PDB file of C-alpha atoms in Angstrom:
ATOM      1  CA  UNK P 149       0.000   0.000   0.000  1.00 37.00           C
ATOM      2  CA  UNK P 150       1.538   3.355  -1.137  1.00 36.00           C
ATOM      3  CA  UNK P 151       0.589   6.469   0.596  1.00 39.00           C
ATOM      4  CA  UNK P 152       1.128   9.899  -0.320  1.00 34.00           C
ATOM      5  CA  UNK P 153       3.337  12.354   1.170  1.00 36.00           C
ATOM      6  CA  UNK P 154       1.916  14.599   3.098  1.00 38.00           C
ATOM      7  CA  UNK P 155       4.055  17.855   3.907  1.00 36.00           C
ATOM      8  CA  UNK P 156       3.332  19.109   7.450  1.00 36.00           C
ATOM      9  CA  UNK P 157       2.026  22.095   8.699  1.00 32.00           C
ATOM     10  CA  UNK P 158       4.454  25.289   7.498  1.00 30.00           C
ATOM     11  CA  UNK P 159       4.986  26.384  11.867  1.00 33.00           C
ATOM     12  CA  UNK P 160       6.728  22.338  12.064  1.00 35.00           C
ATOM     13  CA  UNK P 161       7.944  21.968   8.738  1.00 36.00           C
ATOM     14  CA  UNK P 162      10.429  24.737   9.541  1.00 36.00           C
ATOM     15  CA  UNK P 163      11.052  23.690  12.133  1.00 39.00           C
ATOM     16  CA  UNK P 164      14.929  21.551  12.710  1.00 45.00           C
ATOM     17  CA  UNK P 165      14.527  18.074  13.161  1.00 51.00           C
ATOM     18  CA  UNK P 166      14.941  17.621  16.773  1.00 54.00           C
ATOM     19  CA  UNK P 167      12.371  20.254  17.801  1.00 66.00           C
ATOM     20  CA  UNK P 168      10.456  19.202  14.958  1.00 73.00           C
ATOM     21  CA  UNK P 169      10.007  15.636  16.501  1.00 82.00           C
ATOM     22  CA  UNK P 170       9.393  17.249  20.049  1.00 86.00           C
ATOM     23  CA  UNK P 171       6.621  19.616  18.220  1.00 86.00           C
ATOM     24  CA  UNK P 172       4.967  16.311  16.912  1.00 89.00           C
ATOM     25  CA  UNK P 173       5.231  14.660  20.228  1.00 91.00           C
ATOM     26  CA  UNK P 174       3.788  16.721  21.881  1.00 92.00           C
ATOM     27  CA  UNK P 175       0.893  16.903  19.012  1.00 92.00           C
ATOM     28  CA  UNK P 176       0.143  13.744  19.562  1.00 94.00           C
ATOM     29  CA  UNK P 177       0.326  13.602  23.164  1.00 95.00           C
ATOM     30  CA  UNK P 178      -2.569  16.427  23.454  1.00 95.00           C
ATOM     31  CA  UNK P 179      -4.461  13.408  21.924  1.00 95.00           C
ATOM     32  CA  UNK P 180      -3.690  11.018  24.087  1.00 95.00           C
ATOM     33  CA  UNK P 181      -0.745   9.178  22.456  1.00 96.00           C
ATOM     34  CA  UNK P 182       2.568   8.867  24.214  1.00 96.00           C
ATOM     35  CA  UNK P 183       5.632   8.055  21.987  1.00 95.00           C
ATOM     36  CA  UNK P 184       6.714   4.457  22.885  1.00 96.00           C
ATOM     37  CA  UNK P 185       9.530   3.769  20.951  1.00 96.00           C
ATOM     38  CA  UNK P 186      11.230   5.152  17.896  1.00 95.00           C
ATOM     39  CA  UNK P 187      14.265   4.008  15.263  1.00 96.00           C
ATOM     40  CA  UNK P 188      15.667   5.988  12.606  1.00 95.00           C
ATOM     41  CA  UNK P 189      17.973   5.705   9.443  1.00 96.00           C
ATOM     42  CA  UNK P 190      19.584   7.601   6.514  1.00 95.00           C
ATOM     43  CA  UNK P 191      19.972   6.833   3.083  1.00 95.00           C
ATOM     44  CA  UNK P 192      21.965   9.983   1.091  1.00 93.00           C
ATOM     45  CA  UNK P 193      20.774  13.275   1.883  1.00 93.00           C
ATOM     46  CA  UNK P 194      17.647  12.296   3.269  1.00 95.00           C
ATOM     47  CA  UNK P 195      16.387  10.634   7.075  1.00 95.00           C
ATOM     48  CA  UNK P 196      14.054   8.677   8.006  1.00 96.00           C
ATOM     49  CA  UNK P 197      12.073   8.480  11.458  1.00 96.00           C
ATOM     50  CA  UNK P 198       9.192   5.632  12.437  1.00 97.00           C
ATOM     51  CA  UNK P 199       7.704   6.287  15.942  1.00 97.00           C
ATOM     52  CA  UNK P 200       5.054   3.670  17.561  1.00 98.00           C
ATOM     53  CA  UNK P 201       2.585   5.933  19.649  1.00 97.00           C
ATOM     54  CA  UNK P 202       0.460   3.871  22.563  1.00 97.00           C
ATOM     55  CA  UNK P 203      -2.833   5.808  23.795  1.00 96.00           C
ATOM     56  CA  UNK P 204      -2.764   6.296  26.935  1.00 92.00           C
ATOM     57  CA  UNK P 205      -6.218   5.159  27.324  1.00 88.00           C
ATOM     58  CA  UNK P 206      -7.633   1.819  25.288  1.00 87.00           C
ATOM     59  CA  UNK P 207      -7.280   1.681  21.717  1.00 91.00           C
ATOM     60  CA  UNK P 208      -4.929   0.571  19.878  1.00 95.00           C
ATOM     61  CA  UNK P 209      -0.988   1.695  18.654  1.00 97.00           C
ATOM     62  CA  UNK P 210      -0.209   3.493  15.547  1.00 97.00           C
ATOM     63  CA  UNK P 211       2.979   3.795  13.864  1.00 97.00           C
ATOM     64  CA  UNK P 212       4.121   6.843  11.874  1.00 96.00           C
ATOM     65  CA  UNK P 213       6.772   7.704   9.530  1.00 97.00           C
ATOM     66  CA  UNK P 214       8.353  10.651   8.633  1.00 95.00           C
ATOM     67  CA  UNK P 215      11.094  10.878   5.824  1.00 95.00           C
ATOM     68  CA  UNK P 216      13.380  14.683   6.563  1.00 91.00           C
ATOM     69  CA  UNK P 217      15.641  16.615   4.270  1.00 88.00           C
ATOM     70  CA  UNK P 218      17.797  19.531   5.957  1.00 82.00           C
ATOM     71  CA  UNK P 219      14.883  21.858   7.078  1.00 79.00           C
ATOM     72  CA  UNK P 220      11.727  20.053   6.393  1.00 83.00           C
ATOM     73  CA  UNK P 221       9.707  16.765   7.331  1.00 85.00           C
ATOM     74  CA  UNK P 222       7.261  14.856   5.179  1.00 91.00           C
ATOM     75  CA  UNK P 223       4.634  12.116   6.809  1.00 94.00           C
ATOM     76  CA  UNK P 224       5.343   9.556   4.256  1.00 96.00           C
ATOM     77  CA  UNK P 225       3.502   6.391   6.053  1.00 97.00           C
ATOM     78  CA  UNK P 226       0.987   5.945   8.578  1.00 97.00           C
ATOM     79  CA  UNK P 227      -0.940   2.931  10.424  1.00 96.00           C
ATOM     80  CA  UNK P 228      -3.551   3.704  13.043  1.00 94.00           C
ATOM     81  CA  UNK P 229      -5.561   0.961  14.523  1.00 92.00           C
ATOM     82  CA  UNK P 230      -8.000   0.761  16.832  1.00 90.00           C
ATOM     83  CA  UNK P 231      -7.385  -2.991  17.916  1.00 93.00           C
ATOM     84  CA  UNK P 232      -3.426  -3.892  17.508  1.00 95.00           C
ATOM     85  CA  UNK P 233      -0.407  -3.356  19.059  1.00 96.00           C
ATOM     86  CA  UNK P 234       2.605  -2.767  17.167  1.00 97.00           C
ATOM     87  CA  UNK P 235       6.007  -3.407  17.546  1.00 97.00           C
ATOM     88  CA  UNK P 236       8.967  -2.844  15.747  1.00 98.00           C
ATOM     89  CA  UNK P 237      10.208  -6.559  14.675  1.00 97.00           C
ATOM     90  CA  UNK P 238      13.373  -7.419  16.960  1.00 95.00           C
ATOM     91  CA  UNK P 239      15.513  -9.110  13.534  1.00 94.00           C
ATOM     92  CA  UNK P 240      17.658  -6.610  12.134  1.00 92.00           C
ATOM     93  CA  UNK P 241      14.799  -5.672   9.786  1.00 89.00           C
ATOM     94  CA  UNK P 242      13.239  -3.597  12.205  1.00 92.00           C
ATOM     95  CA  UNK P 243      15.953  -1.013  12.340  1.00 93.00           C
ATOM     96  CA  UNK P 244      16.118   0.480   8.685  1.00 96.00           C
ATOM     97  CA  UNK P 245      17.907  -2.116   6.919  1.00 96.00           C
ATOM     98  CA  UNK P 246      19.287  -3.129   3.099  1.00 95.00           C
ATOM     99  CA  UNK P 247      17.364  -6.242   2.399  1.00 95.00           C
ATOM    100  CA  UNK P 248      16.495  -5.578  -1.194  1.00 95.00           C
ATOM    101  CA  UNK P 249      19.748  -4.466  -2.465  1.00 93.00           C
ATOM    102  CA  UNK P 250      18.057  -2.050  -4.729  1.00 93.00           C
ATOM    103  CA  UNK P 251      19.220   1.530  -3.398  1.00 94.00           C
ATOM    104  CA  UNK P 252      16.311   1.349  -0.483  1.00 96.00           C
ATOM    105  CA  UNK P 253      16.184   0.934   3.136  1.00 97.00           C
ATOM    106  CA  UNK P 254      13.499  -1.781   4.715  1.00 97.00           C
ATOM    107  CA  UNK P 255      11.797  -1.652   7.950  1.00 97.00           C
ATOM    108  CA  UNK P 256       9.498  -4.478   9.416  1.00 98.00           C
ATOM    109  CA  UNK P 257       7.047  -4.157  12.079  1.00 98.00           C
ATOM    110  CA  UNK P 258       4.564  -6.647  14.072  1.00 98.00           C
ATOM    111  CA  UNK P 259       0.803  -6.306  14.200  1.00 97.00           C
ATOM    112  CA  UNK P 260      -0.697  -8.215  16.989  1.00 97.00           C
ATOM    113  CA  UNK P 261      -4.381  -8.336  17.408  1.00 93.00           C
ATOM    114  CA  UNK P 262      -4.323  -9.431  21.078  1.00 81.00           C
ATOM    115  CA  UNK P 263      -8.272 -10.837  21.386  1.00 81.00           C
ATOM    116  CA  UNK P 264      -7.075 -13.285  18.157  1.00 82.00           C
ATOM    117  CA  UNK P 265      -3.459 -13.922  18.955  1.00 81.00           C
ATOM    118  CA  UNK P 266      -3.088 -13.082  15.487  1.00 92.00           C
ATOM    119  CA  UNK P 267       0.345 -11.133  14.374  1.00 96.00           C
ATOM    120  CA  UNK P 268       1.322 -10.062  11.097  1.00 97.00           C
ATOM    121  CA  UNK P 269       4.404  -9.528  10.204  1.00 98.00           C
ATOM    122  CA  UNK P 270       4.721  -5.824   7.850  1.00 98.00           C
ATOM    123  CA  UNK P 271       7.772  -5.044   5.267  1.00 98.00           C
ATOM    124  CA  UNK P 272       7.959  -1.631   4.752  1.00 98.00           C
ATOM    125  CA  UNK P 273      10.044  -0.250   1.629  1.00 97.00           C
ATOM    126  CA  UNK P 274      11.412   3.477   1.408  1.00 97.00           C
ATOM    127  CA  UNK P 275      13.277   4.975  -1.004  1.00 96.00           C
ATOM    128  CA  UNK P 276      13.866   8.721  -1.243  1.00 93.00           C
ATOM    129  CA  UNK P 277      10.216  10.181  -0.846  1.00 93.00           C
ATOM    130  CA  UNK P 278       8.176   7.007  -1.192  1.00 95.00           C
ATOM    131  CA  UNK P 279       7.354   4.113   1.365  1.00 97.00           C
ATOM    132  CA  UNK P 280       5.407   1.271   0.416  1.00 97.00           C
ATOM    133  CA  UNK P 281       4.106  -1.594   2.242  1.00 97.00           C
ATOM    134  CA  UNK P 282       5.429  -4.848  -0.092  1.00 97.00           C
ATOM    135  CA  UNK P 283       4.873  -7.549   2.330  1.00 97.00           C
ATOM    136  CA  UNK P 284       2.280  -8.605   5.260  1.00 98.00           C
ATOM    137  CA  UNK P 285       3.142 -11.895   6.533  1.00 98.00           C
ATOM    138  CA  UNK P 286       0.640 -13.763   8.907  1.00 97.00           C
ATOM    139  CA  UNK P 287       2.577 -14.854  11.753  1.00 97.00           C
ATOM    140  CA  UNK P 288       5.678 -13.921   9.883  1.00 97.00           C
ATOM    141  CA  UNK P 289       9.260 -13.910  10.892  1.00 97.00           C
ATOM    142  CA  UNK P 290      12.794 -13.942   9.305  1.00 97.00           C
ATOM    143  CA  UNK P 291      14.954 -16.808   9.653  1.00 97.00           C
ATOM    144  CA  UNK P 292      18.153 -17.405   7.821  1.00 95.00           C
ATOM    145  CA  UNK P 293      19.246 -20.081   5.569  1.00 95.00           C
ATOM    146  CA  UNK P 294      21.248 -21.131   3.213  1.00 90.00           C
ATOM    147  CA  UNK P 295      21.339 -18.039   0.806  1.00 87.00           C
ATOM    148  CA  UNK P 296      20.052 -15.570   2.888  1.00 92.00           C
ATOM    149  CA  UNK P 297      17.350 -14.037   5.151  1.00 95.00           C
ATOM    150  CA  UNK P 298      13.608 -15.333   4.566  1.00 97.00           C
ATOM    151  CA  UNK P 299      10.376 -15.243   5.483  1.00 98.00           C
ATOM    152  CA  UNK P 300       8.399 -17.649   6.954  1.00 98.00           C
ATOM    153  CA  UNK P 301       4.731 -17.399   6.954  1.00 98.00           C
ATOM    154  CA  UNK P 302       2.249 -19.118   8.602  1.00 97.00           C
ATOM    155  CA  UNK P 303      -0.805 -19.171   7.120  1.00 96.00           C
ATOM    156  CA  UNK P 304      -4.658 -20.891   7.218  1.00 95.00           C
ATOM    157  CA  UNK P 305      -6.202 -21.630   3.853  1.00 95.00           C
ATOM    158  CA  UNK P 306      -8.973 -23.824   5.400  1.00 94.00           C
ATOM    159  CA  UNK P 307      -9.578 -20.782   8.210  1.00 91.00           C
ATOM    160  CA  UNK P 308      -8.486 -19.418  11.626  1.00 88.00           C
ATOM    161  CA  UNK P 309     -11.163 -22.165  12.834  1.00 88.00           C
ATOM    162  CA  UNK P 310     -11.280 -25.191  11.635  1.00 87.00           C
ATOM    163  CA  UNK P 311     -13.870 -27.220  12.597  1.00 86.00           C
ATOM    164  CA  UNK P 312     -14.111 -31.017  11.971  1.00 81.00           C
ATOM    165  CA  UNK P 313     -16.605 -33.666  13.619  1.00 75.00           C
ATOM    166  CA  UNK P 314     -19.805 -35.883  13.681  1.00 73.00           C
ATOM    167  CA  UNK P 315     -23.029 -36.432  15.347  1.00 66.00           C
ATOM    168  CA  UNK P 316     -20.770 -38.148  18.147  1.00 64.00           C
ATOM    169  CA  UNK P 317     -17.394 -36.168  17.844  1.00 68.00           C
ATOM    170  CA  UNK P 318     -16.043 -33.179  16.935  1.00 74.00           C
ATOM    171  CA  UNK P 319     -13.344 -30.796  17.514  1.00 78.00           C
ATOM    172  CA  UNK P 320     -11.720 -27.358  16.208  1.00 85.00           C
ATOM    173  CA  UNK P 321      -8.289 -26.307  15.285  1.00 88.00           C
ATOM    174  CA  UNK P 322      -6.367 -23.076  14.775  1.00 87.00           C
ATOM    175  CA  UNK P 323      -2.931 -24.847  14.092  1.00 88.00           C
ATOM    176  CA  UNK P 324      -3.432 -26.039  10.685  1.00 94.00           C
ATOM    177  CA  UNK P 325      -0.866 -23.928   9.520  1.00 96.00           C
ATOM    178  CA  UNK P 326       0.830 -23.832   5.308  1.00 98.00           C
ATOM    179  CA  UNK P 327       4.010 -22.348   5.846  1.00 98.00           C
ATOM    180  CA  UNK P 328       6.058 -20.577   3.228  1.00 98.00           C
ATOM    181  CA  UNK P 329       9.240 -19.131   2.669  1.00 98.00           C
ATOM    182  CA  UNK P 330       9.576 -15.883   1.476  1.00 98.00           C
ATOM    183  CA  UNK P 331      12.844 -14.329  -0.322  1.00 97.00           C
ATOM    184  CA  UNK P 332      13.798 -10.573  -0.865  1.00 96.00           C
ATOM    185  CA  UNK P 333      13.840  -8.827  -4.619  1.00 93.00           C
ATOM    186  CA  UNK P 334      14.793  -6.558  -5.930  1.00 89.00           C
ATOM    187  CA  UNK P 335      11.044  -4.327  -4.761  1.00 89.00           C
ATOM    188  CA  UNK P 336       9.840  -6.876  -2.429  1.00 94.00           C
ATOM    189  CA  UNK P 337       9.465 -10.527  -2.228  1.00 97.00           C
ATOM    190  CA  UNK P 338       9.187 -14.178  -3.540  1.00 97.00           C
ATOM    191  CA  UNK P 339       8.243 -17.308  -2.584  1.00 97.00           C
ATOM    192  CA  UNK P 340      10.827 -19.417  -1.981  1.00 97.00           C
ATOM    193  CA  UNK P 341       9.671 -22.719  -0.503  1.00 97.00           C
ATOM    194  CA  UNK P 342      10.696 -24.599  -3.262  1.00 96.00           C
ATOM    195  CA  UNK P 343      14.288 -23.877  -3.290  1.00 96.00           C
ATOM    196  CA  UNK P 344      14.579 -24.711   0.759  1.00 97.00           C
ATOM    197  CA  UNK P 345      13.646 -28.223   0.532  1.00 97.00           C
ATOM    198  CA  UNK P 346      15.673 -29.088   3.865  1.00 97.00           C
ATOM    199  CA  UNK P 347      13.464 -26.993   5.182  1.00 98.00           C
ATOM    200  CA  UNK P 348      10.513 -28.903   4.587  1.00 98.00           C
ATOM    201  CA  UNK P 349      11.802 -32.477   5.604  1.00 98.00           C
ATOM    202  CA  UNK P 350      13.164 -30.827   9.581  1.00 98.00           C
ATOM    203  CA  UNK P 351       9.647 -29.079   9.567  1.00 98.00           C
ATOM    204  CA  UNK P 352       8.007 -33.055   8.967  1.00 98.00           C
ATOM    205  CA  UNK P 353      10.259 -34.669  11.365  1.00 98.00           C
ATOM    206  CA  UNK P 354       9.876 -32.060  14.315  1.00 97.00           C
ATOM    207  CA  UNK P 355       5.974 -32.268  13.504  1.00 97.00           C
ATOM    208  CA  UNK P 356       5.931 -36.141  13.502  1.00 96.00           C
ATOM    209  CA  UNK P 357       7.300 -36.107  16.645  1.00 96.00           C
ATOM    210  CA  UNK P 358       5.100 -33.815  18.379  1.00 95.00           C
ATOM    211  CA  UNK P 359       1.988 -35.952  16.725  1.00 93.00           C
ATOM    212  CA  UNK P 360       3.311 -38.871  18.125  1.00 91.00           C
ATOM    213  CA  UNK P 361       3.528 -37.418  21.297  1.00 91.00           C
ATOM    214  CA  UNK P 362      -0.185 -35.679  20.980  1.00 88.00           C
ATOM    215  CA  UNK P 363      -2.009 -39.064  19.945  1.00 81.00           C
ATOM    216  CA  UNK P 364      -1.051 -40.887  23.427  1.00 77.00           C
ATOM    217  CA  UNK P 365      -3.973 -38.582  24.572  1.00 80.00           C
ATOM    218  CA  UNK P 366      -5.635 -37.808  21.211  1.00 70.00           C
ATOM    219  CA  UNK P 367      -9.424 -37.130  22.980  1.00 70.00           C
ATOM    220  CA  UNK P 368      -7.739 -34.282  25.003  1.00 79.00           C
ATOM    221  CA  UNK P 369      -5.413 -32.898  22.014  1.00 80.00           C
ATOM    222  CA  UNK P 370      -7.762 -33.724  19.314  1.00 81.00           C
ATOM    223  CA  UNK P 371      -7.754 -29.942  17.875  1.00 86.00           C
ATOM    224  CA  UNK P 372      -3.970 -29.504  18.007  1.00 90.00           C
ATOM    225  CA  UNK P 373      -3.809 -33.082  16.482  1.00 88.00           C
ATOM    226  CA  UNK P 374      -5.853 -32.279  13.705  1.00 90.00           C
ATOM    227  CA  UNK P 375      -3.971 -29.128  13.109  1.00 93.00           C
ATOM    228  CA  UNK P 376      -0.425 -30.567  12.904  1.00 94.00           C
ATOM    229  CA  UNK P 377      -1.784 -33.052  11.055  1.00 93.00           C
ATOM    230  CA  UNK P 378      -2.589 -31.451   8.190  1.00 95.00           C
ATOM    231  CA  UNK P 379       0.056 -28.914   8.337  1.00 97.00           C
ATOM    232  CA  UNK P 380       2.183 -31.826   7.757  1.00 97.00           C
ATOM    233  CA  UNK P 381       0.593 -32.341   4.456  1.00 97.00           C
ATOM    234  CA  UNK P 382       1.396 -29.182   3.135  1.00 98.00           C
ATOM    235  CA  UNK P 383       5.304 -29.065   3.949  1.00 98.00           C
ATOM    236  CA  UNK P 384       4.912 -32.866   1.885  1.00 98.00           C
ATOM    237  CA  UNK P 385       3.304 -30.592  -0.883  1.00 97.00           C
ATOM    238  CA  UNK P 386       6.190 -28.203  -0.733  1.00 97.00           C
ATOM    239  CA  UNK P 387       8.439 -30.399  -1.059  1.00 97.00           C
ATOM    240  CA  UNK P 388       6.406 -31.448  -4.485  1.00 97.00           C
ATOM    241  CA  UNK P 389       5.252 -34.758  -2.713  1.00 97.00           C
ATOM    242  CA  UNK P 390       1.316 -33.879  -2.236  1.00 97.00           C
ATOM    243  CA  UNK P 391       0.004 -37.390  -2.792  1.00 97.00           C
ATOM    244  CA  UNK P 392       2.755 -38.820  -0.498  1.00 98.00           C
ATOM    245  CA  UNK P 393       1.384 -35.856   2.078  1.00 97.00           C
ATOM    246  CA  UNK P 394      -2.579 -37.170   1.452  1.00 97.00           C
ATOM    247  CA  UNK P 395      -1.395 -40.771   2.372  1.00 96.00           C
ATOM    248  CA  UNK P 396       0.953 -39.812   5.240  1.00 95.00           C
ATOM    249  CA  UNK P 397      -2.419 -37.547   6.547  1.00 93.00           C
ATOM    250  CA  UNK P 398      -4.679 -40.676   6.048  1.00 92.00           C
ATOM    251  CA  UNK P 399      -2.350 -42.708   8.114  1.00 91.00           C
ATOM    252  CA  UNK P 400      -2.347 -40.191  10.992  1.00 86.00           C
ATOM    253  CA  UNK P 401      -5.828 -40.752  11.473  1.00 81.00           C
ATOM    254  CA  UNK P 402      -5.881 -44.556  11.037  1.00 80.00           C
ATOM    255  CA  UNK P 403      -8.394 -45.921  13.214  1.00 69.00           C
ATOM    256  CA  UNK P 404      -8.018 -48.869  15.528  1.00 67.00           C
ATOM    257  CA  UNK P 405     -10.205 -52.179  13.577  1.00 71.00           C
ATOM    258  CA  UNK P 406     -11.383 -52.777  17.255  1.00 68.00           C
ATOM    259  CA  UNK P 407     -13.131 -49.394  16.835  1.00 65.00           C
ATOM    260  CA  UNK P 408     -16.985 -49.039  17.620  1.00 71.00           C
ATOM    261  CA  UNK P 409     -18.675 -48.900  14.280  1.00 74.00           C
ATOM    262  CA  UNK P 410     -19.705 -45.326  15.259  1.00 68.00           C
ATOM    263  CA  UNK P 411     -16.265 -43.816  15.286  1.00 66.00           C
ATOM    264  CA  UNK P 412     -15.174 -45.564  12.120  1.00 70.00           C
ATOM    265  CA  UNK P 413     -18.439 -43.886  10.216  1.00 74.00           C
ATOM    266  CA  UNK P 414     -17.536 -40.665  11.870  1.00 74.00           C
ATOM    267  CA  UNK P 415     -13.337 -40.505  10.774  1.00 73.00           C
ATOM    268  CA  UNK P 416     -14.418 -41.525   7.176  1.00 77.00           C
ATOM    269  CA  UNK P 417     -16.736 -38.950   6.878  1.00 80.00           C
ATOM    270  CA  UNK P 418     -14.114 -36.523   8.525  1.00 81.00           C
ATOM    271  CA  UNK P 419     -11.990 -37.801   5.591  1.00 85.00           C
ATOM    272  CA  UNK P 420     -13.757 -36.722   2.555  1.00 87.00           C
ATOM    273  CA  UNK P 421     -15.041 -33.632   4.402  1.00 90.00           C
ATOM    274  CA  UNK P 422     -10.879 -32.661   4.248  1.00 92.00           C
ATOM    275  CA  UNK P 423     -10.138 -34.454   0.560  1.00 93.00           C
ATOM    276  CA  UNK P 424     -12.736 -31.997  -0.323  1.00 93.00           C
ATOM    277  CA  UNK P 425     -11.337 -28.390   2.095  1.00 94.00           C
ATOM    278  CA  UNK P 426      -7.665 -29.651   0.368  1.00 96.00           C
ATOM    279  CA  UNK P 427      -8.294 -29.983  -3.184  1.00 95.00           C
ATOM    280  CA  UNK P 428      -7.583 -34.432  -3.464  1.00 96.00           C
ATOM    281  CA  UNK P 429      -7.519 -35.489  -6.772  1.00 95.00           C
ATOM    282  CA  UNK P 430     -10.813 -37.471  -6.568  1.00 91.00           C
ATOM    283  CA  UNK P 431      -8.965 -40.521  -8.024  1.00 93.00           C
ATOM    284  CA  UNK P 432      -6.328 -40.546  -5.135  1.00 93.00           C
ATOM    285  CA  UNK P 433      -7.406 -43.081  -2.621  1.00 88.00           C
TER     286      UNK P 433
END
């Protein structure tokens, strides 16, 4: 999302930096917004300054960002919210950094939507006068590997509540997480998943563990099972292995032949319900 700069008032832009920042301070506290924290960064003749402001009462943060020459200072990006707080992200992102390589500085921040325990991970792109969101990441956060900083994004195609049952059973999940890998370009970024396949396979391992561990009391970890079940299948479909993920998923949720008749009715009409939420070729088994 590109915003427009907005030049401030003629009294502040005048004004030099330092008091210029007190001046809008000060603004901002007569509404009831105290500055929390604040980084800032250069690139050639210009500065930039982003400064997370916390009401003082309930509501949420807002971040604002101002870019400065010599004698004058330009709002060039703003995010109020009435719900989040906001944090500037503690990788070396969130201090005005080169990731792209392309003449511009970055800046990431966190969006957390406390009554979800939902975050979002922003990218932030400024170069001379212009700053441009190119990246939200749910749940995002940068990692390095082999070739660099990433990414990695959590994400819920089938929803933040997935819910799964039968007349006798039924349980929801908010871990059934896709994760991808994200790479910086040259402007802002690319998935990457595919060229991190190591990746992938320590994802499936640490997750097979932790299932193994969650089925010894699967009716009191049945959402979380669910969840890591499926998110299981999608690292096999990054890897380029989705039927081998289907079959892996169907064997997760093998059911005992000792089973009542009941339960067996109710996990194989759990299973199509999910062949159908994950796009199974109808001809897989």
């Amino acid at each position: 999302m590109i915003l427009a700069l907005a030049l401030l008032t003629a009294s502040l832009a005048r004004a030099e930096t330092p008091n210029l920042f007190t001046a809008i301070d000060s603004a901002w506290l007569a509404k009831g917004f105290n500055a929390r924290e604040r980084v800032s960064g250069t690139n050639g003749d210009l500065s930039a300054t982003a400064v997370i402001y916390t009401p003082s009462a309930r509501g949420g943060d807002r971040i604002e960002i101002y870019v400065a020459t010599k004698d004058r200072a330009y709002l060039g990006f703003t995010h109020p919210s009435t719900i989040e707080r906001i944090e500037f992200d503690p990788s070396p992102a969130g201090r005005f950094t080169d990731l792209f390589h392309d003449g511009s500085l970055a800046l990431a921040y966190r969006a957390t939507r406390s009554s979800l325990g939902a975050t979002e991970l922003n990218v932030l792109r400024w170069k001379r006068f212009k700053i441009e969101r190119v990246g939200v990441f749910s749940e995002g956060r940068f990692i390095r590997l082999e070739g660099g900083a990433v990414v990695v994004a959590h994400e819920l195609p089938l929803g933040r509540y997935l819910s799964m049952g039968c007349e006798d059973f039924g349980t929801i999940s908010s871990t059934a997480f896709k994760t991808t890998l994200n790479a910086p370009r040259t402007g802002g970024f690319m998935d990457a998943s595919a060229a991190h396949p190591d990746y992938y396979k320590s994802e499936i391992a640490r997750k097979e563990k932790t299932l193994a561990r969650l089925k010894g009391e699967l009716e009191k970890n049945a959402g979380e099972y669910l969840g890591l079940a499926i998110s299981t299948y999608y690292d096999f479909a990054a890897l380029g292995r989705p039927r081998e993920g289907w079959m892996r998923l169907r064997e997760l949720f093998n059911i005992p032949a000792l089973a009542p008749a009941a339960v067996k009715t109710c996990m194989s009409s759990m299973e199509k319900d999910l062949k159908v939420k994950l796009n199974i070729p109808a001809d897989w088994p």
